[in-house]
Amino acid sequence: MSSVRPCKGLRAAVAASMGLSEGPAGSARRERLLRPPSPAPAAPGARLLRLPGSGAVRAANLERAGWTEALRAAVAEMRAGAVVAVPTDTLYGLACSASCSEALSAVYRIKGRNEIKPLAVCLGRVADVYRYCHVRVPEGLLNDLLPGPVTLVMERSEELNKDLNPFTPLVGIRIPDHAFMQDLAQVFGGPLALTSANLSSQASSLTVEEFQDLWPHLSLVIDGGPIGDGQSPKCRLGSTVVDLSVPGKFGIIRPGCALESTTAILQKYGLFPSPSP
């Protein structure tokens, strides 16, 4: 069992230390962040905060207060061991601290996910990849692919919680091309576990309304508006997942939404496809 910081029962203390209340947001200074009531509101206790704009582009100065409020709320919840819903560059996702073993277990319970299916790790900067992975590809390749709609699978380092995907020596790394997610990972200050916001085997979500059945099990839902074109099947494919664990080669684990552009970049750096099993 790894030594990770405790994450149970800290929500009130962390929230208080960051100037946040634990209950539903309803004060005057938060009111403008709340999404207007919908026909099927979240269960009592679930908070829904709406980002200024889409979240894909960093908020302008006049909207910065709302952006910061959403960041602080999400960070407080995850540091306390909670699971939150977030927008990314591909789909809506569920995120938690990758260092909190109880939160990792909660993600699997919420999704009804098979525990042998791994969770990705979301980071805020390319430089962070070297801390959590043994990188065996050129730095330029990482910079060309990240941030972007890809998950890069590499050998994990000892820095990651051993309870995160304990059945594999590999880990998938995400740095979404999404300003709010990059800010969130950097402000949080550690690796985030990330997976799609849907029940396992069901369609992935491009709006917060599409996973309303999960809201009662989440502490916070960050609404960044619709992602992509909901009428296009390609928009629900998620990130392109690439295995870079074998030097000089790459394997496509999941084609995802960016297969062509990703393959072109890999081949530009002289990597060759691994033979299909």
GROMACS .gro file of N, CA, C and O in nm, residues 59-103:
model
  180
   59ALA      N    1  -1.034   3.285  -1.941
   59ALA     CA    2  -1.130   3.395  -1.923
   59ALA      C    3  -1.062   3.531  -1.933
   59ALA      O    4  -0.947   3.549  -1.894
   60ALA      N    5  -1.137   3.626  -1.989
   60ALA     CA    6  -1.088   3.764  -1.995
   60ALA      C    7  -1.090   3.825  -1.855
   60ALA      O    8  -1.150   3.771  -1.762
   61ASN      N    9  -1.024   3.940  -1.842
   61ASN     CA   10  -1.011   4.002  -1.709
   61ASN      C   11  -1.145   4.024  -1.641
   61ASN      O   12  -1.160   4.003  -1.521
   62LEU      N   13  -1.246   4.067  -1.717
   62LEU     CA   14  -1.375   4.097  -1.657
   62LEU      C   15  -1.445   3.972  -1.605
   62LEU      O   16  -1.533   3.980  -1.520
   63GLU      N   17  -1.406   3.855  -1.657
   63GLU     CA   18  -1.469   3.730  -1.615
   63GLU      C   19  -1.379   3.650  -1.522
   63GLU      O   20  -1.413   3.540  -1.481
   64ARG      N   21  -1.264   3.707  -1.487
   64ARG     CA   22  -1.164   3.629  -1.415
   64ARG      C   23  -1.212   3.583  -1.277
   64ARG      O   24  -1.174   3.477  -1.230
   65ALA      N   25  -1.295   3.665  -1.212
   65ALA     CA   26  -1.341   3.627  -1.078
   65ALA      C   27  -1.420   3.496  -1.083
   65ALA      O   28  -1.402   3.408  -0.998
   66GLY      N   29  -1.506   3.481  -1.182
   66GLY     CA   30  -1.583   3.358  -1.195
   66GLY      C   31  -1.495   3.238  -1.226
   66GLY      O   32  -1.517   3.127  -1.175
   67TRP      N   33  -1.395   3.259  -1.310
   67TRP     CA   34  -1.300   3.153  -1.344
   67TRP      C   35  -1.225   3.108  -1.218
   67TRP      O   36  -1.213   2.988  -1.191
   68THR      N   37  -1.174   3.203  -1.142
   68THR     CA   38  -1.100   3.171  -1.021
   68THR      C   39  -1.186   3.101  -0.918
   68THR      O   40  -1.142   3.008  -0.851
   69GLU      N   41  -1.311   3.145  -0.906
   69GLU     CA   42  -1.401   3.081  -0.811
   69GLU      C   43  -1.421   2.933  -0.844
   69GLU      O   44  -1.420   2.847  -0.756
   70ALA      N   45  -1.440   2.903  -0.972
   70ALA     CA   46  -1.458   2.764  -1.013
   70ALA      C   47  -1.331   2.682  -0.987
   70ALA      O   48  -1.337   2.568  -0.942
   71LEU      N   49  -1.215   2.741  -1.014
   71LEU     CA   50  -1.089   2.672  -0.987
   71LEU      C   51  -1.074   2.640  -0.839
   71LEU      O   52  -1.041   2.527  -0.801
   72ARG      N   53  -1.099   2.740  -0.755
   72ARG     CA   54  -1.082   2.721  -0.610
   72ARG      C   55  -1.177   2.615  -0.557
   72ARG      O   56  -1.140   2.533  -0.474
   73ALA      N   57  -1.301   2.616  -0.607
   73ALA     CA   58  -1.398   2.519  -0.561
   73ALA      C   59  -1.358   2.377  -0.600
   73ALA      O   60  -1.364   2.284  -0.519
   74ALA      N   61  -1.314   2.359  -0.725
   74ALA     CA   62  -1.274   2.226  -0.772
   74ALA      C   63  -1.151   2.176  -0.699
   74ALA      O   64  -1.144   2.058  -0.660
   75VAL      N   65  -1.054   2.263  -0.678
   75VAL     CA   66  -0.932   2.223  -0.607
   75VAL      C   67  -0.965   2.182  -0.463
   75VAL      O   68  -0.916   2.080  -0.412
   76ALA      N   69  -1.050   2.260  -0.395
   76ALA     CA   70  -1.087   2.228  -0.257
   76ALA      C   71  -1.154   2.092  -0.248
   76ALA      O   72  -1.123   2.011  -0.160
   77GLU      N   73  -1.246   2.064  -0.340
   77GLU     CA   74  -1.316   1.935  -0.337
   77GLU      C   75  -1.221   1.819  -0.361
   77GLU      O   76  -1.225   1.717  -0.292
   78MET      N   77  -1.133   1.832  -0.459
   78MET     CA   78  -1.042   1.721  -0.490
   78MET      C   79  -0.937   1.701  -0.382
   78MET      O   80  -0.900   1.587  -0.352
   79ARG      N   81  -0.892   1.808  -0.320
   79ARG     CA   82  -0.797   1.791  -0.210
   79ARG      C   83  -0.862   1.724  -0.090
   79ARG      O   84  -0.793   1.664  -0.007
   80ALA      N   85  -0.994   1.734  -0.083
   80ALA     CA   86  -1.067   1.669   0.026
   80ALA      C   87  -1.108   1.526  -0.010
   80ALA      O   88  -1.178   1.462   0.067
   81GLY      N   89  -1.069   1.478  -0.125
   81GLY     CA   90  -1.097   1.340  -0.163
   81GLY      C   91  -1.224   1.321  -0.243
   81GLY      O   92  -1.271   1.207  -0.256
   82ALA      N   93  -1.280   1.429  -0.297
   82ALA     CA   94  -1.405   1.419  -0.372
   82ALA      C   95  -1.379   1.397  -0.521
   82ALA      O   96  -1.268   1.417  -0.571
   83VAL      N   97  -1.487   1.360  -0.591
   83VAL     CA   98  -1.484   1.344  -0.736
   83VAL      C   99  -1.565   1.457  -0.796
   83VAL      O  100  -1.677   1.485  -0.752
   84VAL      N  101  -1.510   1.524  -0.898
   84VAL     CA  102  -1.579   1.636  -0.962
   84VAL      C  103  -1.590   1.609  -1.112
   84VAL      O  104  -1.511   1.533  -1.169
   85ALA      N  105  -1.687   1.672  -1.175
   85ALA     CA  106  -1.703   1.663  -1.320
   85ALA      C  107  -1.647   1.788  -1.384
   85ALA      O  108  -1.671   1.900  -1.335
   86VAL      N  109  -1.574   1.770  -1.495
   86VAL     CA  110  -1.504   1.882  -1.558
   86VAL      C  111  -1.516   1.872  -1.710
   86VAL      O  112  -1.525   1.763  -1.766
   87PRO      N  113  -1.511   1.987  -1.778
   87PRO     CA  114  -1.503   1.985  -1.925
   87PRO      C  115  -1.358   1.967  -1.969
   87PRO      O  116  -1.265   2.011  -1.901
   88THR      N  117  -1.337   1.901  -2.082
   88THR     CA  118  -1.203   1.890  -2.141
   88THR      C  119  -1.211   1.930  -2.288
   88THR      O  120  -1.313   1.978  -2.335
   89ASP      N  121  -1.104   1.905  -2.361
   89ASP     CA  122  -1.103   1.937  -2.504
   89ASP      C  123  -1.175   1.833  -2.588
   89ASP      O  124  -1.197   1.854  -2.708
   90THR      N  125  -1.212   1.720  -2.529
   90THR     CA  126  -1.278   1.614  -2.605
   90THR      C  127  -1.417   1.582  -2.551
   90THR      O  128  -1.514   1.579  -2.626
   91LEU      N  129  -1.428   1.554  -2.421
   91LEU     CA  130  -1.551   1.510  -2.357
   91LEU      C  131  -1.559   1.569  -2.216
   91LEU      O  132  -1.460   1.623  -2.166
   92TYR      N  133  -1.674   1.555  -2.152
   92TYR     CA  134  -1.679   1.582  -2.008
   92TYR      C  135  -1.616   1.464  -1.934
   92TYR      O  136  -1.629   1.348  -1.975
   93GLY      N  137  -1.544   1.496  -1.826
   93GLY     CA  138  -1.475   1.392  -1.753
   93GLY      C  139  -1.503   1.397  -1.604
   93GLY      O  140  -1.556   1.495  -1.552
   94LEU      N  141  -1.466   1.288  -1.537
   94LEU     CA  142  -1.464   1.282  -1.392
   94LEU      C  143  -1.319   1.290  -1.348
   94LEU      O  144  -1.233   1.218  -1.401
   95ALA      N  145  -1.291   1.376  -1.251
   95ALA     CA  146  -1.154   1.398  -1.205
   95ALA      C  147  -1.148   1.388  -1.054
   95ALA      O  148  -1.242   1.423  -0.982
   96CYS      N  149  -1.033   1.340  -1.005
   96CYS     CA  150  -1.005   1.335  -0.862
   96CYS      C  151  -0.856   1.335  -0.844
   96CYS      O  152  -0.779   1.324  -0.941
   97SER      N  153  -0.812   1.345  -0.720
   97SER     CA  154  -0.669   1.337  -0.691
   97SER      C  155  -0.619   1.195  -0.718
   97SER      O  156  -0.672   1.098  -0.664
   98ALA      N  157  -0.515   1.184  -0.800
   98ALA     CA  158  -0.457   1.053  -0.828
   98ALA      C  159  -0.380   0.999  -0.708
   98ALA      O  160  -0.346   0.880  -0.706
   99SER      N  161  -0.357   1.083  -0.609
   99SER     CA  162  -0.286   1.041  -0.488
   99SER      C  163  -0.379   0.997  -0.377
   99SER      O  164  -0.333   0.956  -0.270
  100CYS      N  165  -0.509   1.005  -0.399
  100CYS     CA  166  -0.608   0.968  -0.298
  100CYS      C  167  -0.671   0.834  -0.337
  100CYS      O  168  -0.754   0.827  -0.428
  101SER      N  169  -0.634   0.728  -0.267
  101SER     CA  170  -0.681   0.594  -0.302
  101SER      C  171  -0.832   0.581  -0.287
  101SER      O  172  -0.899   0.513  -0.366
  102GLU      N  173  -0.890   0.646  -0.187
  102GLU     CA  174  -1.035   0.639  -0.168
  102GLU      C  175  -1.109   0.707  -0.282
  102GLU      O  176  -1.215   0.660  -0.327
  103ALA      N  177  -1.056   0.819  -0.331
  103ALA     CA  178  -1.119   0.888  -0.443
  103ALA      C  179  -1.112   0.803  -0.570
  103ALA      O  180  -1.207   0.800  -0.649
   0.00000   0.00000   0.00000
